[in-house]
JSON list of C-alpha atoms in Angstrom, two decimals:
[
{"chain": "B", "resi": 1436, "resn": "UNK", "atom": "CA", "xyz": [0.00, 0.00, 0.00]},
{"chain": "B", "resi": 1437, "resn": "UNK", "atom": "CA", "xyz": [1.16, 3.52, -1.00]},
{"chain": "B", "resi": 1438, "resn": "UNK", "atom": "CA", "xyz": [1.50, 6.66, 1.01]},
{"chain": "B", "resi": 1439, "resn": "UNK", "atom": "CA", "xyz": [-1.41, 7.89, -1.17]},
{"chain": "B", "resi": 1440, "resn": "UNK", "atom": "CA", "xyz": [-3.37, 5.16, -0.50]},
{"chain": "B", "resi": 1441, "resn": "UNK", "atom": "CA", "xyz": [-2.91, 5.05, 3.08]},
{"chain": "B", "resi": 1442, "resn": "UNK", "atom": "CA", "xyz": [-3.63, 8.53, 3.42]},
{"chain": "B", "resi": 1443, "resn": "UNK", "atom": "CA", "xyz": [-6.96, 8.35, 1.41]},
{"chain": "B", "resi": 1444, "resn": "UNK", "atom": "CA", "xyz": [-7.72, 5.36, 3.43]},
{"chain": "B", "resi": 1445, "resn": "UNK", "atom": "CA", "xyz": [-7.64, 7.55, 6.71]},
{"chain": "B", "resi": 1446, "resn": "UNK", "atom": "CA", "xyz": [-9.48, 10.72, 5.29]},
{"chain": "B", "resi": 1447, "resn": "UNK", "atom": "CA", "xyz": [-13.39, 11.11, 6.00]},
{"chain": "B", "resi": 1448, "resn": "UNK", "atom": "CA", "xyz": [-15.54, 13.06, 3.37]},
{"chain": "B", "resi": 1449, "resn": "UNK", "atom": "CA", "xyz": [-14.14, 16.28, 1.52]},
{"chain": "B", "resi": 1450, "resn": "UNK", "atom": "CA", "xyz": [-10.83, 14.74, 2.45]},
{"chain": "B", "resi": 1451, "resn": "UNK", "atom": "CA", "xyz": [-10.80, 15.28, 5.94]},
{"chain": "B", "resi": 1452, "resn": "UNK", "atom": "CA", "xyz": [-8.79, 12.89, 8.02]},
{"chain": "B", "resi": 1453, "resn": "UNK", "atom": "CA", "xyz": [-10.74, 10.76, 10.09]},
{"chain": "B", "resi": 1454, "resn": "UNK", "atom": "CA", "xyz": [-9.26, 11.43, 13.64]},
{"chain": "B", "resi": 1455, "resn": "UNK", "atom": "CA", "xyz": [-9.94, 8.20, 15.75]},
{"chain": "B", "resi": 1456, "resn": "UNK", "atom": "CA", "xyz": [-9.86, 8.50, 19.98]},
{"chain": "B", "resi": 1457, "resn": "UNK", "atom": "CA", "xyz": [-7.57, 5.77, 20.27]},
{"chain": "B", "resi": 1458, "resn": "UNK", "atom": "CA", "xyz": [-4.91, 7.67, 17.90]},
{"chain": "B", "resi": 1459, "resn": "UNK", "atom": "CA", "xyz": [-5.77, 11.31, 19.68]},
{"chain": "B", "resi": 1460, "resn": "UNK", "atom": "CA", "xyz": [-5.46, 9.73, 23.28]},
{"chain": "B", "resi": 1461, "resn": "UNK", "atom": "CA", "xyz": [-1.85, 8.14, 21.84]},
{"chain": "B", "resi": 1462, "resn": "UNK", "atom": "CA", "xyz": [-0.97, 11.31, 20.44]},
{"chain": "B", "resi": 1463, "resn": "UNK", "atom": "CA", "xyz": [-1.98, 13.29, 24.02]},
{"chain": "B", "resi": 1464, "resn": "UNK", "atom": "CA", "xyz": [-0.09, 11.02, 25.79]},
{"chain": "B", "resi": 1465, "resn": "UNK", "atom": "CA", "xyz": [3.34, 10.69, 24.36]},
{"chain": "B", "resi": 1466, "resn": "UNK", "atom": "CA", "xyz": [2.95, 14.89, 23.72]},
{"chain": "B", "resi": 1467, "resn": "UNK", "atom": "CA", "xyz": [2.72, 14.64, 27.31]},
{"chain": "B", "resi": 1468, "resn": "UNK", "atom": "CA", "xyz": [5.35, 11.99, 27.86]},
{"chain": "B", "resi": 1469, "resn": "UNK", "atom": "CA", "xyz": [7.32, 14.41, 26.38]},
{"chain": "B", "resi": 1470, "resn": "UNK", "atom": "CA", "xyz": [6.59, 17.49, 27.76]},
{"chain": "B", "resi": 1471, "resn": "UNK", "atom": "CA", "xyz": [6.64, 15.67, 30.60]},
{"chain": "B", "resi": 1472, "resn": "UNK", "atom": "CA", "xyz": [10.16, 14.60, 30.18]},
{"chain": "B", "resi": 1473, "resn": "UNK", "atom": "CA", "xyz": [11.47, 17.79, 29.30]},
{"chain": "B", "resi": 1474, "resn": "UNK", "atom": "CA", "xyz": [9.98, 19.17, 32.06]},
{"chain": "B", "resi": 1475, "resn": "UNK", "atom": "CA", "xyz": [11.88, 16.74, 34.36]},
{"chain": "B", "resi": 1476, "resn": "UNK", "atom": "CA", "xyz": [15.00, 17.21, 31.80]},
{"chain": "B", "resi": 1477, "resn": "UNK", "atom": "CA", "xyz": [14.63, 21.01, 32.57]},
{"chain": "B", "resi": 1478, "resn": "UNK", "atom": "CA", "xyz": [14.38, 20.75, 36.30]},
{"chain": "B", "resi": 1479, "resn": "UNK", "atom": "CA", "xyz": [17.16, 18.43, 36.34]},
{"chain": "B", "resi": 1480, "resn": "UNK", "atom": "CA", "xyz": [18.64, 20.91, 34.51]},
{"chain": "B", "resi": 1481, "resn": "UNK", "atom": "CA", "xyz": [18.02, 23.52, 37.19]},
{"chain": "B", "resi": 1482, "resn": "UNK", "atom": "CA", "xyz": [18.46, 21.93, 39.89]},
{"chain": "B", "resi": 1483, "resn": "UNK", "atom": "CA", "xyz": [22.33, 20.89, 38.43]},
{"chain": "B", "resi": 1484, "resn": "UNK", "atom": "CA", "xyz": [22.81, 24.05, 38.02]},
{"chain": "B", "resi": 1485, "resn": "UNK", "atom": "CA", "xyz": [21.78, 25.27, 41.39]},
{"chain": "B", "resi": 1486, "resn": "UNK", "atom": "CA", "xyz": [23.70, 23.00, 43.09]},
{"chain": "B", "resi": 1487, "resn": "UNK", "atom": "CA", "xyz": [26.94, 23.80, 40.97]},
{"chain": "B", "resi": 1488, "resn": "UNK", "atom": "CA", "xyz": [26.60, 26.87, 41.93]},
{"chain": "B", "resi": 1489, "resn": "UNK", "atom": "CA", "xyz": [26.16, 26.54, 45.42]},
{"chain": "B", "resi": 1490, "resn": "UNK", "atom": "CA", "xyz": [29.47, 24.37, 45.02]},
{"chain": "B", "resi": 1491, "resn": "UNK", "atom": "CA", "xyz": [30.94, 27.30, 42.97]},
{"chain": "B", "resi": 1492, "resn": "UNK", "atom": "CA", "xyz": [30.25, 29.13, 46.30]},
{"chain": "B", "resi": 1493, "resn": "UNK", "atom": "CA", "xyz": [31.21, 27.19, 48.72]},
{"chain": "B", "resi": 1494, "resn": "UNK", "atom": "CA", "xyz": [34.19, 26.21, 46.65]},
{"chain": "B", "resi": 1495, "resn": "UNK", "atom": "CA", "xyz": [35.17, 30.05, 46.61]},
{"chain": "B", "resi": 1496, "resn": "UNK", "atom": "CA", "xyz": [34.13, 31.02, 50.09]},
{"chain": "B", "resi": 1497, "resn": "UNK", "atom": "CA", "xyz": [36.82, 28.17, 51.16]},
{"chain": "B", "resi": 1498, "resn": "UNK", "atom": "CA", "xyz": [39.43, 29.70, 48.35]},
{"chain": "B", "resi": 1499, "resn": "UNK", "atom": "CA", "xyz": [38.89, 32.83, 49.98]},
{"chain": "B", "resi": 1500, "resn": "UNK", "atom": "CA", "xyz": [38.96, 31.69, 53.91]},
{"chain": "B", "resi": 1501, "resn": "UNK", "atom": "CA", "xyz": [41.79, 29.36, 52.56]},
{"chain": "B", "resi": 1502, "resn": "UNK", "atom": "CA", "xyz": [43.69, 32.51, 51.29]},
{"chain": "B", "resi": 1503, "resn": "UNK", "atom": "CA", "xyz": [43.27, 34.48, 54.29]},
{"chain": "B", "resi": 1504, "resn": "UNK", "atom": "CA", "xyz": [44.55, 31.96, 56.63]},
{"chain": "B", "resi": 1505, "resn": "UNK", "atom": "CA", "xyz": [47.62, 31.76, 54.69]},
{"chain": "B", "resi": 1506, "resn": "UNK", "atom": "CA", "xyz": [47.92, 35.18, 54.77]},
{"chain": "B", "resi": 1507, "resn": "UNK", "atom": "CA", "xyz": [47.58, 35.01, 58.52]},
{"chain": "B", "resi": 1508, "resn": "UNK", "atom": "CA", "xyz": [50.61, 32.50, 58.83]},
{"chain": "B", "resi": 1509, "resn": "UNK", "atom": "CA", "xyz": [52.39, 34.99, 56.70]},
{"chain": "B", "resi": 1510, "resn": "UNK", "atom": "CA", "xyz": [51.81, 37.94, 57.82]},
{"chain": "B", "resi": 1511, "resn": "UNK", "atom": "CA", "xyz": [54.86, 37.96, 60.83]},
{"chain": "B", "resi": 1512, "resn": "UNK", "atom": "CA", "xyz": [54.12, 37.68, 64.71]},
{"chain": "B", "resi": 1513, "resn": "UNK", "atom": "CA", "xyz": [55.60, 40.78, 65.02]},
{"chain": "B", "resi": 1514, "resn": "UNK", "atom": "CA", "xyz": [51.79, 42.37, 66.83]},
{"chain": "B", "resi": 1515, "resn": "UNK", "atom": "CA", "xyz": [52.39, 41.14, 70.02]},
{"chain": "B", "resi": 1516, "resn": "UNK", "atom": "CA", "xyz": [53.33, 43.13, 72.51]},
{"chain": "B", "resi": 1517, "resn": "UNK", "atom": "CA", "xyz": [55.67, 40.70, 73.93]},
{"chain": "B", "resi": 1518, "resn": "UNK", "atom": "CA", "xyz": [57.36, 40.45, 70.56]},
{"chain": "B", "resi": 1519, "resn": "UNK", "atom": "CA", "xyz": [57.76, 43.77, 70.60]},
{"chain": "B", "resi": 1520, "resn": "UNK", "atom": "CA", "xyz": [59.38, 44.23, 74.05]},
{"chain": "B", "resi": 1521, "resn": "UNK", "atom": "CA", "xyz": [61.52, 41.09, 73.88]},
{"chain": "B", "resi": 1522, "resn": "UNK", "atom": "CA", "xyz": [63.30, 42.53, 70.61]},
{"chain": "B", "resi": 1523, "resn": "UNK", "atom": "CA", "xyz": [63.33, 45.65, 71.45]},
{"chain": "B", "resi": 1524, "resn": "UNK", "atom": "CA", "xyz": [65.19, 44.79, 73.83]},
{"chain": "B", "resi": 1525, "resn": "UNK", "atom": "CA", "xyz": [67.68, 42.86, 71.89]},
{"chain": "B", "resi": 1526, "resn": "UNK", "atom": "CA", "xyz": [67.57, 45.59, 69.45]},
{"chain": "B", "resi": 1527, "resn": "UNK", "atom": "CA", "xyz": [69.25, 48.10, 72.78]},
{"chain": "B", "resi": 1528, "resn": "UNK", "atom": "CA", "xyz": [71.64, 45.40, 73.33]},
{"chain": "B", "resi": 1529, "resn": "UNK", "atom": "CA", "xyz": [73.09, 45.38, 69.53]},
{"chain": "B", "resi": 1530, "resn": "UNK", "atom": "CA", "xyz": [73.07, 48.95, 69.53]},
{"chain": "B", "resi": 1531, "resn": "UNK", "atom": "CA", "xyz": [74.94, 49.12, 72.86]},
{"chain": "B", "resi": 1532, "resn": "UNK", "atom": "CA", "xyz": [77.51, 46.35, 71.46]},
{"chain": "B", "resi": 1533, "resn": "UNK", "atom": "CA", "xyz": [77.81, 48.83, 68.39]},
{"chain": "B", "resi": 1534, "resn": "UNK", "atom": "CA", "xyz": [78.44, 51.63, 70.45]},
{"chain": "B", "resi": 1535, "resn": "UNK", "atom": "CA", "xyz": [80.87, 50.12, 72.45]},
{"chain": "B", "resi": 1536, "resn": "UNK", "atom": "CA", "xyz": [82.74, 48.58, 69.56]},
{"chain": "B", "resi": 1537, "resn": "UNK", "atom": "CA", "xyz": [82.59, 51.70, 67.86]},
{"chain": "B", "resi": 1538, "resn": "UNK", "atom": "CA", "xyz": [84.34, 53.47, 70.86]},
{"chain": "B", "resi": 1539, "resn": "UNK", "atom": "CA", "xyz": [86.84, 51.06, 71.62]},
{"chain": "B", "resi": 1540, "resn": "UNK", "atom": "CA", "xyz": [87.99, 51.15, 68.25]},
{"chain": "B", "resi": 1541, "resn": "UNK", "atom": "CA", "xyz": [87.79, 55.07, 68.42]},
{"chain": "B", "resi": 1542, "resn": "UNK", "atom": "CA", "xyz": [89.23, 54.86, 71.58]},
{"chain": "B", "resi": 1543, "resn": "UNK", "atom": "CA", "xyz": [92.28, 52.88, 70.75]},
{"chain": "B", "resi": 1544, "resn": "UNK", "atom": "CA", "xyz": [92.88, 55.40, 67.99]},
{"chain": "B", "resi": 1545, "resn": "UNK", "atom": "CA", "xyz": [92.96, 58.58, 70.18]},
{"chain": "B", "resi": 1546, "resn": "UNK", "atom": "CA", "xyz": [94.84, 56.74, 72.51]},
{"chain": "B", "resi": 1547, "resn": "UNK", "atom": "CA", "xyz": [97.70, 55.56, 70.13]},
{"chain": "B", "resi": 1548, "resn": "UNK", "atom": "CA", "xyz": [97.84, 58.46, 68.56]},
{"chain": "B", "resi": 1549, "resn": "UNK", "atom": "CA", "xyz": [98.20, 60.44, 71.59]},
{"chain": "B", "resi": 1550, "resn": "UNK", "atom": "CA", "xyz": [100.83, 57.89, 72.55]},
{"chain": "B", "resi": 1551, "resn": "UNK", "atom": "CA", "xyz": [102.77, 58.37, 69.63]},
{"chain": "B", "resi": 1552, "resn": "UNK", "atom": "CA", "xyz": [102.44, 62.06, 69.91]}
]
């Protein structure tokens, strides 16, 4: 049987086609399969989506906290106020060592050359 044939075979009067409730309730229902599925395909979709970026987030908010703690270990100790007073104090030591290798060396000087004079 041709195409033509078939399709005169299915056409009412005036060439209508003759539209049958068994082939209109199998057309409604795989049209609704598939909206059905791309519905689901969509929110699928979406909901991948969301949840990559809520691990986008996350995954950046740690970045970022990661980051800043390294920073921290970085940055140097140097806040404290113990820090601070400890090598400060070390700080006055070397420059009194400097001072007094600086005038012993000046010393000596004046003092040979006042010996020699």
């Amino acid at each position: 049987m041709s195409l033509y044939q078939s399709k005169l075979r299915n056409t009412g009067p005036k060439g209508a086609p003759i539209i049958d409730s068994l082939s209109v309730d199998r057309t409604m229902k795989t049209r609704m399969q598939n909206h059905g599925q791309s519905n689901l395909l969509r929110e699928k979709t979406l909901t991948f989506e969301k949840e990559l970026d809520q691990s986008r987030r996350t995954s950046l908010r740690e970045e970022h906290e990661l980051r800043k703690t390294i920073l921290e270990l970085r940055k140097p100790q140097n806040d404290s106020k113990e820090w601070l007073l400890k090598n400060h104090g070390r700080f006055n030591d070397w420059k009194q060592r400097e001072r007094t290798k600086l005038e012993h060396k000046y010393s000596s000087r004046s003092s040979k050359e006042k010996v020699e004079n």
